[in-house]
Amino acid sequence: MSAPRSDRSPWNWLLVVPIVLPLITPLYNFDSPRLLGFPAFYWVQLAFILVGVVTTSIVYQMTRKPPVPSASQEATDE
């Protein structure tokens, strides 16, 4: 039997946001307001990409493990 996983974090639930947000079509199923001539349908979907990048970056920063100092680094610190 394998050991239980230790990489589970509540921060991973934040990754649900960029998955579910584009599925809610009333958020972007309209033509106006236009941004630089583009209908809202297009620029809101591009904004969803930015939301995905930001949430993925936050989850990565909050769940990464701190670097483990090696034996040679500990010897030089003393």
PDB file of N, CA and C in Angstrom:
ATOM      1  N   MET A   1       0.844  -1.169   0.000  1.00  0.00           N
ATOM      2  CA  MET A   1       0.000   0.000   0.000  1.00  0.00           C
ATOM      3  C   MET A   1       0.896   1.242   0.000  1.00  0.00           C
ATOM      4  N   SER A   2       0.544   2.232  -0.773  1.00  0.00           N
ATOM      5  CA  SER A   2       1.374   3.430  -0.863  1.00  0.00           C
ATOM      6  C   SER A   2       1.047   4.414   0.259  1.00  0.00           C
ATOM      7  N   ALA A   3       2.008   5.288   0.521  1.00  0.00           N
ATOM      8  CA  ALA A   3       1.828   6.300   1.564  1.00  0.00           C
ATOM      9  C   ALA A   3       0.824   7.348   1.095  1.00  0.00           C
ATOM     10  N   PRO A   4       0.091   7.969   2.023  1.00  0.00           N
ATOM     11  CA  PRO A   4      -0.862   8.998   1.621  1.00  0.00           C
ATOM     12  C   PRO A   4      -0.147  10.210   1.023  1.00  0.00           C
ATOM     13  N   ARG A   5      -0.810  10.856   0.100  1.00  0.00           N
ATOM     14  CA  ARG A   5      -0.212  12.019  -0.564  1.00  0.00           C
ATOM     15  C   ARG A   5      -0.106  13.185   0.410  1.00  0.00           C
ATOM     16  N   SER A   6       0.997  13.908   0.288  1.00  0.00           N
ATOM     17  CA  SER A   6       1.190  15.055   1.175  1.00  0.00           C
ATOM     18  C   SER A   6       1.135  16.368   0.400  1.00  0.00           C
ATOM     19  N   ASP A   7       0.749  16.328  -0.869  1.00  0.00           N
ATOM     20  CA  ASP A   7       0.744  17.543  -1.671  1.00  0.00           C
ATOM     21  C   ASP A   7      -0.641  18.176  -1.782  1.00  0.00           C
ATOM     22  N   ARG A   8      -1.549  17.805  -0.939  1.00  0.00           N
ATOM     23  CA  ARG A   8      -2.884  18.376  -0.984  1.00  0.00           C
ATOM     24  C   ARG A   8      -2.901  19.677  -0.183  1.00  0.00           C
ATOM     25  N   SER A   9      -3.504  20.678  -0.780  1.00  0.00           N
ATOM     26  CA  SER A   9      -3.566  21.986  -0.147  1.00  0.00           C
ATOM     27  C   SER A   9      -4.913  22.622  -0.459  1.00  0.00           C
ATOM     28  N   PRO A  10      -5.461  23.371   0.485  1.00  0.00           N
ATOM     29  CA  PRO A  10      -6.720  24.069   0.188  1.00  0.00           C
ATOM     30  C   PRO A  10      -6.556  25.119  -0.905  1.00  0.00           C
ATOM     31  N   TRP A  11      -5.340  25.581  -1.141  1.00  0.00           N
ATOM     32  CA  TRP A  11      -5.094  26.557  -2.207  1.00  0.00           C
ATOM     33  C   TRP A  11      -5.422  25.978  -3.575  1.00  0.00           C
ATOM     34  N   ASN A  12      -5.367  24.668  -3.729  1.00  0.00           N
ATOM     35  CA  ASN A  12      -5.667  24.047  -5.020  1.00  0.00           C
ATOM     36  C   ASN A  12      -7.117  24.277  -5.446  1.00  0.00           C
ATOM     37  N   TRP A  13      -8.012  24.528  -4.494  1.00  0.00           N
ATOM     38  CA  TRP A  13      -9.407  24.785  -4.830  1.00  0.00           C
ATOM     39  C   TRP A  13      -9.564  26.079  -5.627  1.00  0.00           C
ATOM     40  N   LEU A  14      -8.596  26.974  -5.518  1.00  0.00           N
ATOM     41  CA  LEU A  14      -8.647  28.219  -6.277  1.00  0.00           C
ATOM     42  C   LEU A  14      -8.575  27.959  -7.786  1.00  0.00           C
ATOM     43  N   LEU A  15      -8.037  26.819  -8.180  1.00  0.00           N
ATOM     44  CA  LEU A  15      -7.939  26.480  -9.603  1.00  0.00           C
ATOM     45  C   LEU A  15      -9.302  26.180 -10.233  1.00  0.00           C
ATOM     46  N   VAL A  16     -10.324  26.041  -9.426  1.00  0.00           N
ATOM     47  CA  VAL A  16     -11.673  25.824  -9.944  1.00  0.00           C
ATOM     48  C   VAL A  16     -12.193  27.102 -10.619  1.00  0.00           C
ATOM     49  N   VAL A  17     -11.749  28.257 -10.130  1.00  0.00           N
ATOM     50  CA  VAL A  17     -12.246  29.537 -10.658  1.00  0.00           C
ATOM     51  C   VAL A  17     -12.008  29.672 -12.164  1.00  0.00           C
ATOM     52  N   PRO A  18     -10.767  29.494 -12.680  1.00  0.00           N
ATOM     53  CA  PRO A  18     -10.606  29.670 -14.130  1.00  0.00           C
ATOM     54  C   PRO A  18     -11.246  28.559 -14.964  1.00  0.00           C
ATOM     55  N   ILE A  19     -11.664  27.488 -14.333  1.00  0.00           N
ATOM     56  CA  ILE A  19     -12.354  26.424 -15.065  1.00  0.00           C
ATOM     57  C   ILE A  19     -13.848  26.737 -15.165  1.00  0.00           C
ATOM     58  N   VAL A  20     -14.435  27.180 -14.071  1.00  0.00           N
ATOM     59  CA  VAL A  20     -15.879  27.400 -14.022  1.00  0.00           C
ATOM     60  C   VAL A  20     -16.268  28.750 -14.626  1.00  0.00           C
ATOM     61  N   LEU A  21     -15.435  29.760 -14.454  1.00  0.00           N
ATOM     62  CA  LEU A  21     -15.775  31.109 -14.913  1.00  0.00           C
ATOM     63  C   LEU A  21     -16.145  31.176 -16.395  1.00  0.00           C
ATOM     64  N   PRO A  22     -15.398  30.582 -17.313  1.00  0.00           N
ATOM     65  CA  PRO A  22     -15.817  30.640 -18.728  1.00  0.00           C
ATOM     66  C   PRO A  22     -17.079  29.827 -19.034  1.00  0.00           C
ATOM     67  N   LEU A  23     -17.463  28.949 -18.147  1.00  0.00           N
ATOM     68  CA  LEU A  23     -18.674  28.157 -18.373  1.00  0.00           C
ATOM     69  C   LEU A  23     -19.950  28.937 -18.079  1.00  0.00           C
ATOM     70  N   ILE A  24     -19.814  30.078 -17.413  1.00  0.00           N
ATOM     71  CA  ILE A  24     -20.968  30.907 -17.088  1.00  0.00           C
ATOM     72  C   ILE A  24     -21.163  31.907 -18.230  1.00  0.00           C
ATOM     73  N   THR A  25     -21.858  31.473 -19.265  1.00  0.00           N
ATOM     74  CA  THR A  25     -21.972  32.270 -20.492  1.00  0.00           C
ATOM     75  C   THR A  25     -22.678  33.610 -20.337  1.00  0.00           C
ATOM     76  N   PRO A  26     -23.604  33.801 -19.394  1.00  0.00           N
ATOM     77  CA  PRO A  26     -24.202  35.143 -19.283  1.00  0.00           C
ATOM     78  C   PRO A  26     -23.178  36.237 -18.926  1.00  0.00           C
ATOM     79  N   LEU A  27     -22.018  35.855 -18.448  1.00  0.00           N
ATOM     80  CA  LEU A  27     -20.994  36.848 -18.128  1.00  0.00           C
ATOM     81  C   LEU A  27     -20.437  37.533 -19.373  1.00  0.00           C
ATOM     82  N   TYR A  28     -20.456  36.849 -20.505  1.00  0.00           N
ATOM     83  CA  TYR A  28     -19.826  37.411 -21.699  1.00  0.00           C
ATOM     84  C   TYR A  28     -20.677  37.267 -22.961  1.00  0.00           C
ATOM     85  N   ASN A  29     -21.934  36.953 -22.820  1.00  0.00           N
ATOM     86  CA  ASN A  29     -22.807  36.775 -23.987  1.00  0.00           C
ATOM     87  C   ASN A  29     -23.514  38.082 -24.339  1.00  0.00           C
ATOM     88  N   PHE A  30     -22.707  39.107 -24.657  1.00  0.00           N
ATOM     89  CA  PHE A  30     -23.265  40.384 -25.062  1.00  0.00           C
ATOM     90  C   PHE A  30     -22.262  41.099 -25.956  1.00  0.00           C
ATOM     91  N   ASP A  31     -22.741  42.128 -26.644  1.00  0.00           N
ATOM     92  CA  ASP A  31     -21.920  42.826 -27.640  1.00  0.00           C
ATOM     93  C   ASP A  31     -21.251  44.074 -27.074  1.00  0.00           C
ATOM     94  N   SER A  32     -21.940  44.800 -26.228  1.00  0.00           N
ATOM     95  CA  SER A  32     -21.360  46.043 -25.716  1.00  0.00           C
ATOM     96  C   SER A  32     -21.121  45.880 -24.216  1.00  0.00           C
ATOM     97  N   PRO A  33     -20.202  46.547 -23.651  1.00  0.00           N
ATOM     98  CA  PRO A  33     -19.382  47.627 -24.194  1.00  0.00           C
ATOM     99  C   PRO A  33     -18.246  47.069 -25.053  1.00  0.00           C
ATOM    100  N   ARG A  34     -17.839  47.872 -25.987  1.00  0.00           N
ATOM    101  CA  ARG A  34     -16.728  47.495 -26.855  1.00  0.00           C
ATOM    102  C   ARG A  34     -15.438  48.071 -26.294  1.00  0.00           C
ATOM    103  N   LEU A  35     -14.374  47.320 -26.430  1.00  0.00           N
ATOM    104  CA  LEU A  35     -13.058  47.753 -25.971  1.00  0.00           C
ATOM    105  C   LEU A  35     -12.125  47.739 -27.174  1.00  0.00           C
ATOM    106  N   LEU A  36     -11.673  48.910 -27.599  1.00  0.00           N
ATOM    107  CA  LEU A  36     -10.825  49.070 -28.786  1.00  0.00           C
ATOM    108  C   LEU A  36     -11.488  48.477 -30.029  1.00  0.00           C
ATOM    109  N   GLY A  37     -12.805  48.561 -30.094  1.00  0.00           N
ATOM    110  CA  GLY A  37     -13.546  48.062 -31.235  1.00  0.00           C
ATOM    111  C   GLY A  37     -13.932  46.597 -31.149  1.00  0.00           C
ATOM    112  N   PHE A  38     -13.450  45.889 -30.138  1.00  0.00           N
ATOM    113  CA  PHE A  38     -13.776  44.471 -29.991  1.00  0.00           C
ATOM    114  C   PHE A  38     -15.026  44.316 -29.131  1.00  0.00           C
ATOM    115  N   PRO A  39     -15.960  43.462 -29.546  1.00  0.00           N
ATOM    116  CA  PRO A  39     -17.140  43.211 -28.719  1.00  0.00           C
ATOM    117  C   PRO A  39     -16.735  42.566 -27.393  1.00  0.00           C
ATOM    118  N   ALA A  40     -17.584  42.763 -26.410  1.00  0.00           N
ATOM    119  CA  ALA A  40     -17.309  42.231 -25.075  1.00  0.00           C
ATOM    120  C   ALA A  40     -17.094  40.721 -25.101  1.00  0.00           C
ATOM    121  N   PHE A  41     -17.752  40.025 -26.025  1.00  0.00           N
ATOM    122  CA  PHE A  41     -17.601  38.574 -26.119  1.00  0.00           C
ATOM    123  C   PHE A  41     -16.137  38.174 -26.231  1.00  0.00           C
ATOM    124  N   TYR A  42     -15.349  38.937 -26.996  1.00  0.00           N
ATOM    125  CA  TYR A  42     -13.953  38.582 -27.221  1.00  0.00           C
ATOM    126  C   TYR A  42     -13.039  39.056 -26.095  1.00  0.00           C
ATOM    127  N   TRP A  43     -13.190  40.312 -25.668  1.00  0.00           N
ATOM    128  CA  TRP A  43     -12.234  40.796 -24.680  1.00  0.00           C
ATOM    129  C   TRP A  43     -12.490  40.222 -23.296  1.00  0.00           C
ATOM    130  N   VAL A  44     -13.714  39.800 -22.997  1.00  0.00           N
ATOM    131  CA  VAL A  44     -13.966  39.145 -21.706  1.00  0.00           C
ATOM    132  C   VAL A  44     -13.312  37.766 -21.694  1.00  0.00           C
ATOM    133  N   GLN A  45     -13.335  37.075 -22.822  1.00  0.00           N
ATOM    134  CA  GLN A  45     -12.665  35.780 -22.867  1.00  0.00           C
ATOM    135  C   GLN A  45     -11.153  35.935 -22.733  1.00  0.00           C
ATOM    136  N   LEU A  46     -10.603  36.999 -23.286  1.00  0.00           N
ATOM    137  CA  LEU A  46      -9.175  37.265 -23.074  1.00  0.00           C
ATOM    138  C   LEU A  46      -8.894  37.594 -21.600  1.00  0.00           C
ATOM    139  N   ALA A  47      -9.826  38.260 -20.960  1.00  0.00           N
ATOM    140  CA  ALA A  47      -9.676  38.534 -19.523  1.00  0.00           C
ATOM    141  C   ALA A  47      -9.697  37.234 -18.720  1.00  0.00           C
ATOM    142  N   PHE A  48     -10.476  36.247 -19.185  1.00  0.00           N
ATOM    143  CA  PHE A  48     -10.494  34.952 -18.509  1.00  0.00           C
ATOM    144  C   PHE A  48      -9.114  34.293 -18.545  1.00  0.00           C
ATOM    145  N   ILE A  49      -8.384  34.500 -19.625  1.00  0.00           N
ATOM    146  CA  ILE A  49      -7.025  33.961 -19.707  1.00  0.00           C
ATOM    147  C   ILE A  49      -6.151  34.587 -18.637  1.00  0.00           C
ATOM    148  N   LEU A  50      -6.271  35.891 -18.469  1.00  0.00           N
ATOM    149  CA  LEU A  50      -5.492  36.569 -17.423  1.00  0.00           C
ATOM    150  C   LEU A  50      -5.884  36.075 -16.031  1.00  0.00           C
ATOM    151  N   VAL A  51      -7.174  35.838 -15.817  1.00  0.00           N
ATOM    152  CA  VAL A  51      -7.628  35.298 -14.531  1.00  0.00           C
ATOM    153  C   VAL A  51      -6.997  33.925 -14.294  1.00  0.00           C
ATOM    154  N   GLY A  52      -6.930  33.111 -15.327  1.00  0.00           N
ATOM    155  CA  GLY A  52      -6.316  31.787 -15.206  1.00  0.00           C
ATOM    156  C   GLY A  52      -4.838  31.869 -14.877  1.00  0.00           C
ATOM    157  N   VAL A  53      -4.131  32.790 -15.520  1.00  0.00           N
ATOM    158  CA  VAL A  53      -2.697  32.957 -15.251  1.00  0.00           C
ATOM    159  C   VAL A  53      -2.474  33.434 -13.824  1.00  0.00           C
ATOM    160  N   VAL A  54      -3.271  34.405 -13.393  1.00  0.00           N
ATOM    161  CA  VAL A  54      -3.105  34.952 -12.042  1.00  0.00           C
ATOM    162  C   VAL A  54      -3.418  33.896 -10.986  1.00  0.00           C
ATOM    163  N   THR A  55      -4.514  33.162 -11.147  1.00  0.00           N
ATOM    164  CA  THR A  55      -4.858  32.158 -10.146  1.00  0.00           C
ATOM    165  C   THR A  55      -3.845  31.015 -10.117  1.00  0.00           C
ATOM    166  N   THR A  56      -3.367  30.603 -11.279  1.00  0.00           N
ATOM    167  CA  THR A  56      -2.351  29.555 -11.314  1.00  0.00           C
ATOM    168  C   THR A  56      -1.069  30.020 -10.639  1.00  0.00           C
ATOM    169  N   SER A  57      -0.690  31.260 -10.857  1.00  0.00           N
ATOM    170  CA  SER A  57       0.514  31.802 -10.218  1.00  0.00           C
ATOM    171  C   SER A  57       0.356  31.875  -8.709  1.00  0.00           C
ATOM    172  N   ILE A  58      -0.810  32.296  -8.252  1.00  0.00           N
ATOM    173  CA  ILE A  58      -1.055  32.360  -6.805  1.00  0.00           C
ATOM    174  C   ILE A  58      -0.983  30.978  -6.187  1.00  0.00           C
ATOM    175  N   VAL A  59      -1.638  30.013  -6.813  1.00  0.00           N
ATOM    176  CA  VAL A  59      -1.624  28.648  -6.269  1.00  0.00           C
ATOM    177  C   VAL A  59      -0.207  28.094  -6.252  1.00  0.00           C
ATOM    178  N   TYR A  60       0.553  28.351  -7.296  1.00  0.00           N
ATOM    179  CA  TYR A  60       1.934  27.873  -7.335  1.00  0.00           C
ATOM    180  C   TYR A  60       2.754  28.488  -6.205  1.00  0.00           C
ATOM    181  N   GLN A  61       2.657  29.795  -6.025  1.00  0.00           N
ATOM    182  CA  GLN A  61       3.437  30.465  -4.989  1.00  0.00           C
ATOM    183  C   GLN A  61       3.042  29.996  -3.587  1.00  0.00           C
ATOM    184  N   MET A  62       1.768  29.733  -3.377  1.00  0.00           N
ATOM    185  CA  MET A  62       1.302  29.355  -2.046  1.00  0.00           C
ATOM    186  C   MET A  62       1.516  27.875  -1.726  1.00  0.00           C
ATOM    187  N   THR A  63       1.711  27.042  -2.738  1.00  0.00           N
ATOM    188  CA  THR A  63       1.843  25.606  -2.474  1.00  0.00           C
ATOM    189  C   THR A  63       3.243  25.064  -2.699  1.00  0.00           C
ATOM    190  N   ARG A  64       4.155  25.867  -3.219  1.00  0.00           N
ATOM    191  CA  ARG A  64       5.496  25.327  -3.445  1.00  0.00           C
ATOM    192  C   ARG A  64       6.199  25.128  -2.109  1.00  0.00           C
ATOM    193  N   LYS A  65       7.024  24.129  -2.090  1.00  0.00           N
ATOM    194  CA  LYS A  65       7.754  23.799  -0.878  1.00  0.00           C
ATOM    195  C   LYS A  65       9.001  24.664  -0.785  1.00  0.00           C
ATOM    196  N   PRO A  66       9.360  25.102   0.420  1.00  0.00           N
ATOM    197  CA  PRO A  66      10.589  25.891   0.543  1.00  0.00           C
ATOM    198  C   PRO A  66      11.802  25.022   0.223  1.00  0.00           C
ATOM    199  N   PRO A  67      12.842  25.613  -0.340  1.00  0.00           N
ATOM    200  CA  PRO A  67      14.023  24.812  -0.669  1.00  0.00           C
ATOM    201  C   PRO A  67      14.663  24.228   0.584  1.00  0.00           C
ATOM    202  N   VAL A  68      15.080  22.993   0.471  1.00  0.00           N
ATOM    203  CA  VAL A  68      15.735  22.313   1.594  1.00  0.00           C
ATOM    204  C   VAL A  68      17.231  22.606   1.508  1.00  0.00           C
ATOM    205  N   PRO A  69      17.800  23.182   2.571  1.00  0.00           N
ATOM    206  CA  PRO A  69      19.229  23.477   2.516  1.00  0.00           C
ATOM    207  C   PRO A  69      20.044  22.192   2.481  1.00  0.00           C
ATOM    208  N   SER A  70      21.061  22.197   1.646  1.00  0.00           N
ATOM    209  CA  SER A  70      21.910  21.016   1.540  1.00  0.00           C
ATOM    210  C   SER A  70      22.942  21.019   2.665  1.00  0.00           C
ATOM    211  N   ALA A  71      23.625  19.899   2.834  1.00  0.00           N
ATOM    212  CA  ALA A  71      24.613  19.766   3.906  1.00  0.00           C
ATOM    213  C   ALA A  71      25.769  20.737   3.701  1.00  0.00           C
ATOM    214  N   SER A  72      26.156  21.011   2.438  1.00  0.00           N
ATOM    215  CA  SER A  72      27.275  21.919   2.196  1.00  0.00           C
ATOM    216  C   SER A  72      26.885  23.354   2.540  1.00  0.00           C
ATOM    217  N   GLN A  73      25.616  23.727   2.326  1.00  0.00           N
ATOM    218  CA  GLN A  73      25.174  25.074   2.698  1.00  0.00           C
ATOM    219  C   GLN A  73      25.128  25.248   4.206  1.00  0.00           C
ATOM    220  N   GLU A  74      24.724  24.209   4.921  1.00  0.00           N
ATOM    221  CA  GLU A  74      24.676  24.293   6.388  1.00  0.00           C
ATOM    222  C   GLU A  74      26.066  24.423   6.970  1.00  0.00           C
ATOM    223  N   ALA A  75      27.050  23.763   6.341  1.00  0.00           N
ATOM    224  CA  ALA A  75      28.417  23.831   6.845  1.00  0.00           C
ATOM    225  C   ALA A  75      29.003  25.231   6.643  1.00  0.00           C
ATOM    226  N   THR A  76      28.654  25.900   5.562  1.00  0.00           N
ATOM    227  CA  THR A  76      29.190  27.237   5.310  1.00  0.00           C
ATOM    228  C   THR A  76      28.479  28.292   6.135  1.00  0.00           C
ATOM    229  N   ASP A  77      27.267  28.019   6.591  1.00  0.00           N
ATOM    230  CA  ASP A  77      26.537  28.994   7.396  1.00  0.00           C
ATOM    231  C   ASP A  77      27.081  29.073   8.825  1.00  0.00           C
ATOM    232  N   GLU A  78      27.725  28.040   9.290  1.00  0.00           N
ATOM    233  CA  GLU A  78      28.207  28.025  10.684  1.00  0.00           C
ATOM    234  C   GLU A  78      29.506  28.724  10.849  1.00  0.00           C
TER     235      GLU A  78
END
